[in-house]
CSV table of C-alpha atoms and ligand atoms in Angstrom, one decimal:
chain,number,residue,atom,x,y,z
Q,1,MET,CA,0.1,0.3,-0.1
Q,2,ARG,CA,1.4,3.5,-1.2
Q,3,ILE,CA,0.1,6.4,0.6
Q,4,ILE,CA,0.5,9.9,-0.5
Q,5,VAL,CA,0.7,12.0,2.7
Q,6,VAL,CA,-0.3,15.8,2.1
Q,7,GLY,CA,2.0,17.6,4.5
Q,8,LYS,CA,6.0,17.1,5.1
Q,9,GLU,CA,6.7,18.6,8.3
Q,10,GLY,CA,3.5,18.0,10.5
Q,11,GLN,CA,3.4,16.0,13.7
Q,12,VAL,CA,1.3,13.5,11.7
Q,13,ALA,CA,2.8,13.5,8.7
Q,14,ARG,CA,6.3,12.3,10.2
Q,15,SER,CA,4.8,9.9,12.1
Q,16,LEU,CA,3.1,8.4,9.4
Q,17,ALA,CA,6.3,8.4,7.4
Q,18,GLU,CA,8.0,6.6,10.6
Q,19,ARG,CA,5.2,4.0,10.9
Q,20,ALA,CA,4.5,3.0,7.5
Q,21,ARG,CA,7.3,0.7,7.2
Q,22,ALA,CA,6.8,-1.0,10.5
Q,23,HIS,CA,2.9,-1.8,8.7
Q,24,GLY,CA,4.6,-3.1,5.6
Q,25,ALA,CA,3.4,0.3,3.5
Q,26,GLN,CA,5.3,3.0,2.0
Q,27,ALA,CA,4.7,6.7,3.1
Q,28,VAL,CA,5.3,9.5,0.3
Q,29,LEU,CA,5.2,12.9,1.8
Q,30,VAL,CA,4.0,15.8,-0.4
Q,31,GLY,CA,4.2,19.5,0.6
Q,32,ARG,CA,5.6,23.1,-0.3
Q,33,PRO,CA,7.0,23.9,-2.6
Q,34,LYS,CA,5.6,21.2,-4.8
Q,35,LEU,CA,2.1,21.0,-3.2
Q,36,ASP,CA,0.5,24.3,-1.5
Q,37,LEU,CA,-3.2,23.9,0.0
Q,38,ALA,CA,-3.2,28.0,-0.3
Q,39,ASP,CA,-2.7,27.6,-4.0
Q,40,PRO,CA,-5.4,25.4,-5.6
Q,41,SER,CA,-3.9,25.4,-9.1
Q,42,GLY,CA,-1.3,22.9,-8.6
Q,43,ILE,CA,-2.9,20.3,-6.0
Q,44,GLU,CA,-4.2,17.7,-8.4
Q,45,ASP,CA,-1.1,17.9,-10.4
Q,46,ALA,CA,1.0,17.4,-7.5
Q,47,LEU,CA,-1.2,14.2,-6.3
Q,48,ILE,CA,-1.4,12.4,-9.5
Q,49,ASP,CA,2.3,13.2,-10.3
Q,50,THR,CA,3.0,11.6,-6.6
Q,51,GLY,CA,0.6,8.5,-7.0
Q,52,GLY,CA,-0.8,6.4,-4.4
Q,53,ASP,CA,-3.5,3.8,-3.8
Q,54,VAL,CA,-4.9,6.4,-0.6
Q,55,ILE,CA,-4.4,9.7,0.0
Q,56,VAL,CA,-4.2,11.8,3.8
Q,57,ASN,CA,-4.4,15.0,4.4
Q,58,ALA,CA,-2.4,15.7,7.2
Q,59,ALA,CA,-1.6,19.5,6.5
Q,60,ALA,CA,-3.3,22.3,8.0
Q,61,TYR,CA,-3.0,26.1,9.0
Q,62,THR,CA,-2.8,25.1,12.8
Q,63,ALA,CA,-1.7,28.3,14.5
Q,64,VAL,CA,-5.2,28.4,16.6
Q,65,ASP,CA,-4.3,32.2,17.9
Q,66,GLN,CA,-2.6,33.8,14.9
Q,67,ALA,CA,-5.7,32.4,13.1
Q,68,GLU,CA,-8.0,35.0,14.6
Q,69,SER,CA,-6.2,37.3,12.7
Q,70,ASP,CA,-5.7,35.4,10.1
Q,71,ARG,CA,-9.0,34.3,8.6
Q,72,GLU,CA,-8.7,34.2,4.9
Q,73,LEU,CA,-5.4,31.8,4.9
Q,74,ALA,CA,-6.8,29.9,7.5
Q,75,GLU,CA,-9.6,29.1,5.5
Q,76,ALA,CA,-7.7,28.7,1.9
Q,77,ILE,CA,-5.7,25.9,3.7
Q,78,ASN,CA,-8.1,24.4,6.0
Q,79,GLY,CA,-11.4,24.5,4.3
Q,80,ILE,CA,-10.8,25.3,0.1
Q,81,GLY,CA,-7.3,23.1,-0.1
Q,82,ALA,CA,-8.8,20.4,2.2
Q,83,GLY,CA,-11.5,20.1,-0.7
Q,84,VAL,CA,-9.4,20.5,-3.4
Q,85,VAL,CA,-7.5,17.5,-2.3
Q,86,ALA,CA,-10.4,15.7,-1.8
Q,87,GLY,CA,-11.6,16.3,-5.4
Q,88,ALA,CA,-8.4,14.9,-6.6
Q,89,ALA,CA,-8.6,12.0,-4.8
Q,90,ALA,CA,-12.3,11.5,-6.5
Q,91,SER,CA,-11.0,12.2,-9.8
Q,92,MET,CA,-8.3,9.6,-9.3
Q,93,ASN,CA,-10.5,7.2,-7.9
Q,94,VAL,CA,-8.5,6.5,-4.4
Q,95,PRO,CA,-10.0,6.9,-0.9
Q,96,VAL,CA,-9.0,10.4,1.2
Q,97,ILE,CA,-8.5,10.6,5.0
Q,98,HIS,CA,-8.8,14.2,5.8
Q,99,LEU,CA,-7.7,15.1,9.6
Q,100,SER,CA,-10.2,17.4,11.7
Q,101,THR,CA,-10.4,18.8,15.4
Q,102,ASP,CA,-12.3,18.4,18.8
Q,103,TYR,CA,-12.3,22.6,18.1
Q,104,VAL,CA,-15.4,22.1,16.0
Q,105,PHE,CA,-17.3,22.0,18.8
Q,106,ASP,CA,-17.7,24.6,21.7
Q,107,GLY,CA,-17.0,22.7,24.5
Q,108,THR,CA,-20.3,22.9,26.2
Q,109,ALA,CA,-21.5,19.3,26.7
Q,110,ASP,CA,-21.5,17.4,29.9
Q,111,ARG,CA,-20.1,14.4,28.1
Q,112,PRO,CA,-18.0,13.0,25.3
Q,113,TYR,CA,-18.9,14.4,22.0
Q,114,ARG,CA,-20.2,12.1,18.9
Q,115,GLU,CA,-19.9,12.6,15.7
Q,116,ASP,CA,-23.4,13.6,15.3
Q,117,ASP,CA,-23.6,16.0,18.1
Q,118,PRO,CA,-23.8,19.7,16.9
Q,119,VAL,CA,-21.1,21.5,15.9
Q,120,SER,CA,-20.5,25.4,17.3
Q,121,PRO,CA,-16.6,26.1,17.0
Q,122,LEU,CA,-15.4,28.7,19.0
Q,123,GLY,CA,-12.8,30.7,16.9
Q,124,VAL,CA,-11.3,31.1,13.4
Q,125,TYR,CA,-9.3,28.0,13.2
Q,126,GLY,CA,-12.2,25.4,14.0
Q,127,ALA,CA,-14.5,27.0,11.8
Q,128,SER,CA,-12.3,27.0,9.0
Q,129,LYS,CA,-11.6,23.1,10.1
Q,130,LEU,CA,-15.2,22.5,9.8
Q,131,LEU,CA,-15.4,24.2,6.3
Q,132,GLY,CA,-13.0,21.6,5.2
Q,133,GLU,CA,-15.2,18.8,6.5
Q,134,GLU,CA,-18.1,20.2,4.4
Q,135,ALA,CA,-15.7,20.4,1.5
Q,136,VAL,CA,-14.2,16.8,1.6
Q,137,ALA,CA,-17.8,15.5,2.1
Q,138,ALA,CA,-18.8,16.9,-0.9
Q,139,GLU,CA,-16.1,16.9,-3.0
Q,140,ALA,CA,-15.4,12.8,-2.7
Q,141,GLU,CA,-17.7,10.1,-1.3
Q,142,ASN,CA,-15.0,7.7,-0.4
Q,143,HIS,CA,-13.8,9.7,2.4
Q,144,VAL,CA,-13.0,9.1,5.8
Q,145,ILE,CA,-12.7,12.7,8.3
Q,146,LEU,CA,-11.1,11.6,11.5
Q,147,ARG,CA,-11.7,14.4,14.3
Q,148,THR,CA,-8.7,14.0,16.8
Q,149,ALA,CA,-7.7,16.7,19.5
Q,150,TRP,CA,-4.5,17.4,22.0
Q,151,VAL,CA,-1.8,15.6,19.4
Q,152,TYR,CA,1.9,15.3,20.7
Q,153,SER,CA,4.7,13.4,19.4
Q,154,PRO,CA,8.8,13.7,19.0
Q,155,PHE,CA,8.3,16.1,16.3
Q,156,GLY,CA,7.7,19.7,15.6
Q,157,LYS,CA,6.3,21.7,18.4
Q,158,ASN,CA,3.9,20.4,20.9
Q,159,PHE,CA,2.5,20.4,24.5
Q,160,VAL,CA,5.1,17.4,25.5
Q,161,LYS,CA,8.1,19.0,24.1
Q,162,THR,CA,6.8,22.5,25.6
Q,163,MET,CA,6.5,21.1,29.5
Q,164,LEU,CA,10.2,19.4,29.2
Q,165,ARG,CA,11.7,22.6,28.2
Q,166,LEU,CA,10.1,24.5,31.0
Q,167,ALA,CA,10.6,21.9,33.5
Q,168,GLY,CA,14.5,22.7,32.9
Q,169,GLU,CA,13.7,26.1,33.1
Q,170,ARG,CA,11.6,26.6,35.8
Q,171,GLU,CA,10.4,24.7,39.3
Q,172,GLU,CA,6.8,25.5,38.9
Q,173,VAL,CA,4.5,26.1,36.1
Q,174,GLY,CA,0.9,27.1,36.0
Q,175,ILE,CA,-1.3,24.8,33.6
Q,176,VAL,CA,-5.4,25.4,33.0
Q,177,ALA,CA,-7.1,22.9,34.7
Q,178,ASP,CA,-10.6,23.3,34.0
Q,179,GLN,CA,-10.2,22.0,30.1
Q,180,GLN,CA,-10.4,18.1,29.5
Q,181,GLY,CA,-9.5,16.1,26.5
Q,182,SER,CA,-8.1,13.3,25.7
Q,183,PRO,CA,-4.0,13.5,24.9
Q,184,THR,CA,-3.4,11.6,21.6
Q,185,SER,CA,0.2,10.8,20.6
Q,186,ALA,CA,0.7,11.4,16.4
Q,187,LEU,CA,2.4,7.6,16.3
Q,188,ASP,CA,-0.9,6.4,17.5
Q,189,ILE,CA,-2.5,8.5,14.9
Q,190,ALA,CA,-0.6,7.4,12.0
Q,191,ASP,CA,-1.0,3.6,13.0
Q,192,GLY,CA,-4.7,4.3,13.5
Q,193,ILE,CA,-4.9,5.8,9.9
Q,194,ILE,CA,-2.7,3.1,8.3
Q,195,ALA,CA,-5.5,0.4,9.9
Q,196,VAL,CA,-8.4,2.5,8.4
Q,197,SER,CA,-6.3,3.2,4.9
Q,198,ARG,CA,-6.7,-0.9,4.6
Q,199,ASN,CA,-9.9,-1.2,5.2
Q,200,LEU,CA,-11.0,1.6,2.9
Q,201,ILE,CA,-8.6,-0.5,0.1
Q,202,GLU,CA,-9.7,-4.0,0.7
Q,203,ARG,CA,-13.7,-3.2,0.9
Q,204,PRO,CA,-14.4,-0.7,-1.6
Q,205,GLU,CA,-18.0,-1.2,-1.2
Q,206,ASP,CA,-18.7,-1.0,2.6
Q,207,ARG,CA,-20.5,2.3,3.4
Q,208,SER,CA,-19.9,1.8,7.1
Q,209,LEU,CA,-16.1,2.3,6.7
Q,210,ARG,CA,-16.6,6.0,5.4
Q,211,GLY,CA,-17.8,9.2,6.9
Q,212,LEU,CA,-17.0,11.0,10.1
Q,213,PHE,CA,-15.1,9.2,13.1
Q,214,HIS,CA,-13.9,10.3,16.4
Q,215,MET,CA,-9.7,9.1,17.0
Q,216,ALA,CA,-8.2,10.4,20.2
Q,217,GLY,CA,-6.2,8.8,22.8
Q,218,THR,CA,-8.1,6.3,25.2
Q,219,GLY,CA,-8.7,8.0,28.7
Q,220,PHE,CA,-9.1,11.9,29.6
Q,221,ALA,CA,-7.5,14.3,31.3
Q,222,THR,CA,-7.1,18.0,31.9
Q,223,TRP,CA,-4.1,20.0,30.9
Q,224,ALA,CA,-2.8,20.2,34.2
Q,225,GLU,CA,-3.0,16.3,35.0
Q,226,PHE,CA,-1.4,16.0,31.4
Q,227,ALA,CA,1.6,18.0,32.5
Q,228,ALA,CA,1.9,16.4,35.9
Q,229,GLU,CA,1.9,13.1,34.1
Q,230,ILE,CA,4.9,14.3,31.7
Q,231,PHE,CA,6.6,15.4,34.7
Q,232,ALA,CA,5.7,12.2,36.6
Q,233,VAL,CA,7.4,10.4,33.9
Q,234,SER,CA,10.4,12.4,33.5
Q,235,SER,CA,11.1,12.5,36.7
Q,236,ARG,CA,11.2,8.4,36.7
Q,237,LEU,CA,13.6,8.4,33.9
Q,238,GLY,CA,16.1,11.3,35.5
Q,239,GLY,CA,14.7,14.2,33.2
Q,240,PRO,CA,13.8,17.3,34.2
Q,241,SER,CA,10.5,17.9,36.1
Q,242,ALA,CA,8.5,20.6,37.3
Q,243,LYS,CA,5.6,21.1,40.0
Q,244,VAL,CA,2.1,21.9,38.6
Q,245,ARG,CA,0.2,25.1,39.5
Q,246,PRO,CA,-3.2,24.4,38.2
Q,247,ILE,CA,-5.0,27.7,37.2
Q,248,ALA,CA,-8.2,28.7,35.5
Q,249,THR,CA,-8.5,29.3,31.5
Q,250,SER,CA,-9.7,32.8,32.6
Q,251,ASP,CA,-6.1,33.3,34.2
Q,252,PHE,CA,-4.5,32.4,30.8
Q,253,PRO,CA,-6.3,34.3,28.2
Q,254,THR,CA,-5.4,33.9,24.5
Q,255,PRO,CA,-6.6,35.6,21.3
Q,256,ALA,CA,-8.7,32.2,20.4
Q,257,LYS,CA,-11.3,30.7,23.0
Q,258,ARG,CA,-10.7,26.9,23.4
Q,259,PRO,CA,-13.3,24.2,24.6
Q,260,ALA,CA,-13.8,23.4,28.2
Q,261,ASN,CA,-14.7,20.0,26.8
Q,262,SER,CA,-12.9,18.3,24.1
Q,263,ARG,CA,-13.5,14.8,25.1
Q,264,LEU,CA,-14.2,12.8,21.9
Q,265,ASP,CA,-16.2,9.5,21.9
Q,266,CYS,CA,-14.5,7.4,19.6
Q,267,THR,CA,-17.1,4.1,19.9
Q,268,LYS,CA,-17.9,4.6,16.3
Q,269,LEU,CA,-14.3,4.5,15.0
Q,270,LYS,CA,-13.9,1.0,17.3
Q,271,GLU,CA,-17.4,-0.3,15.6
Q,272,ALA,CA,-16.7,0.3,12.1
Q,273,HIS,CA,-12.8,0.0,11.7
Q,274,GLY,CA,-11.6,-2.2,14.8
Q,275,VAL,CA,-9.2,0.7,15.6
Q,276,VAL,CA,-8.5,1.8,19.3
Q,277,LEU,CA,-5.9,3.8,20.4
Q,278,PRO,CA,-3.9,3.1,23.4
Q,279,PRO,CA,-4.5,4.3,26.6
Q,280,TRP,CA,-3.0,8.1,26.6
Q,281,ARG,CA,-0.9,7.2,29.7
Q,282,SER,CA,1.3,4.2,28.1
Q,283,SER,CA,1.8,6.4,25.0
Q,284,LEU,CA,2.6,9.5,26.7
Q,285,GLU,CA,5.4,7.4,28.6
Q,286,VAL,CA,6.9,5.7,25.2
Q,287,CYS,CA,7.4,9.7,23.6
Q,288,VAL,CA,9.0,11.2,27.0
Q,289,LYS,CA,11.4,8.2,27.0
Q,290,ARG,CA,12.1,9.1,23.6
Q,291,LEU,CA,12.7,13.0,24.0
Q,292,ILE,CA,14.8,12.4,27.1
Q,293,GLY,CA,16.9,9.7,25.0
Q,294,GLU,CA,17.0,12.1,22.5
Q,295,ALA,CA,18.0,15.0,24.6
Q,296,ARG,CA,20.7,13.0,26.2
Q,297,LYS,CA,22.5,12.1,23.1
Q,298,GLU,CA,22.3,15.2,21.9
Q,299,VAL,CA,24.2,16.3,24.8
Q,300,ALA,CA,26.6,13.3,24.6
Q,301,ARG,CA,27.8,14.7,21.1
G,1,NAI,N1,-2.0,19.6,16.8
G,1,NAI,C1,-3.1,19.1,17.7
G,1,NAI,O1,-3.2,19.4,18.7
G,1,NAI,C2,-4.4,18.8,16.7
G,1,NAI,C3,-4.2,18.8,15.6
G,1,NAI,N2,-5.3,18.6,14.6
G,1,NAI,C4,-5.3,18.4,12.8
G,1,NAI,O2,-4.5,17.3,12.8
G,1,NAI,C5,-3.8,17.2,11.6
G,1,NAI,C6,-2.2,17.4,11.9
G,1,NAI,O3,-1.5,18.3,12.9
G,1,NAI,P1,-0.4,18.5,13.3
G,1,NAI,O4,0.4,17.2,12.2
G,1,NAI,O5,-0.2,18.4,14.5
G,1,NAI,O6,0.2,19.6,12.3
G,1,NAI,P2,1.5,20.3,12.5
G,1,NAI,O7,1.0,21.9,13.0
G,1,NAI,O8,2.4,19.5,13.4
G,1,NAI,O9,1.6,20.2,10.9
G,1,NAI,C7,1.1,20.8,9.6
G,1,NAI,C8,1.7,20.7,8.6
G,1,NAI,O10,1.0,21.5,7.2
G,1,NAI,C9,1.6,21.6,6.6
G,1,NAI,N3,1.2,23.2,6.1
G,1,NAI,C10,0.7,24.3,6.6
G,1,NAI,N4,0.3,25.2,5.6
G,1,NAI,C11,0.4,24.3,4.8
G,1,NAI,C12,0.1,25.0,3.1
G,1,NAI,N5,-0.5,26.2,2.5
G,1,NAI,N6,0.6,23.5,2.0
G,1,NAI,C13,1.0,22.4,2.2
G,1,NAI,N7,1.1,22.4,3.4
G,1,NAI,C14,0.9,22.8,4.4
G,1,NAI,C15,2.8,22.4,7.4
G,1,NAI,O11,4.2,22.7,6.8
G,1,NAI,C16,2.8,21.0,8.4
G,1,NAI,O12,3.7,20.2,7.8
G,1,NAI,C17,-4.2,19.0,11.2
G,1,NAI,O13,-5.3,18.6,10.1
G,1,NAI,C18,-4.7,19.6,12.5
G,1,NAI,O14,-5.9,20.5,12.0
G,1,NAI,C19,-6.5,18.7,14.9
G,1,NAI,C20,-6.7,18.3,16.3
G,1,NAI,C21,-5.6,18.6,17.3
């Protein structure tokens, strides 16, 4: 199976590149300058030129706060560009897997969100990702949209790397304790995407495999609990650690509002695709171990 991955540098794109081989698959990454989601004119040609059995769109405008003052570009990349990728997949007659976000919800529900719950994004980023969901569904019948949340990995910028850096600089960090979600390893997302890809290719007529699904790490936490676990694992491994001071969202104002409840109910994915991501704590341990190991190697060099 040859997977065309849109995006070259992102957490999910790099995780797909790393995990594909372990699954006997090949991931071919295509991104700027060859494919720019903000420039629809070159997208289909770049995808046809790359060629593959399935397209995964792992690229997006992901700067949540910056998007508040950059609506046009966020909508071009996350909305229009995503639709053009899906349209190209349809004309190539291959399935498309698109990534979306918990930020399509306003976070006011008192239980984990299901796929058919009403959407109501709080900011420009969430609204632009919702446009993308609608465009993908309109352009390609043979699609899967995977909403995920709180993504971290050994790659790029993310909460785990930020916490480990801060632990090296401070004794205490203030972390919001009134937002809940599921920390999700991009490496687990990659494993999940590869399993979903195989299902789509092996069962081209099965409609239950197509459509919208939630895919996040198993179990829930607040950001403060997530940070405390990062420090606990790091400290066990002899890495940097800090004390977590729980704070309220209102103590940490940001340009974009975040949902208080980002919990995603992933039952539909399990029932249709047989995919369940591992408990968030076990995947977090793998990532922290790897980051501390890499930092030690760097120092030894
Ligand atoms: N990071 C997170 O916590 C969450 C991410 N998601 C979604 O998951 C997907 C993957 O996210 P990450 O890997 O964390 O993102 P990332 O921010 O690590 O990577 C985004 C990638 O998109 C590429 N990109 C940006 N603009 C582009 C353009 N105009 N043309 C081509 N490529 C472009 C970047 O170069 C980068 O490779 C995205 O769709 C994101 O919206 C959903 C929920 C949470």
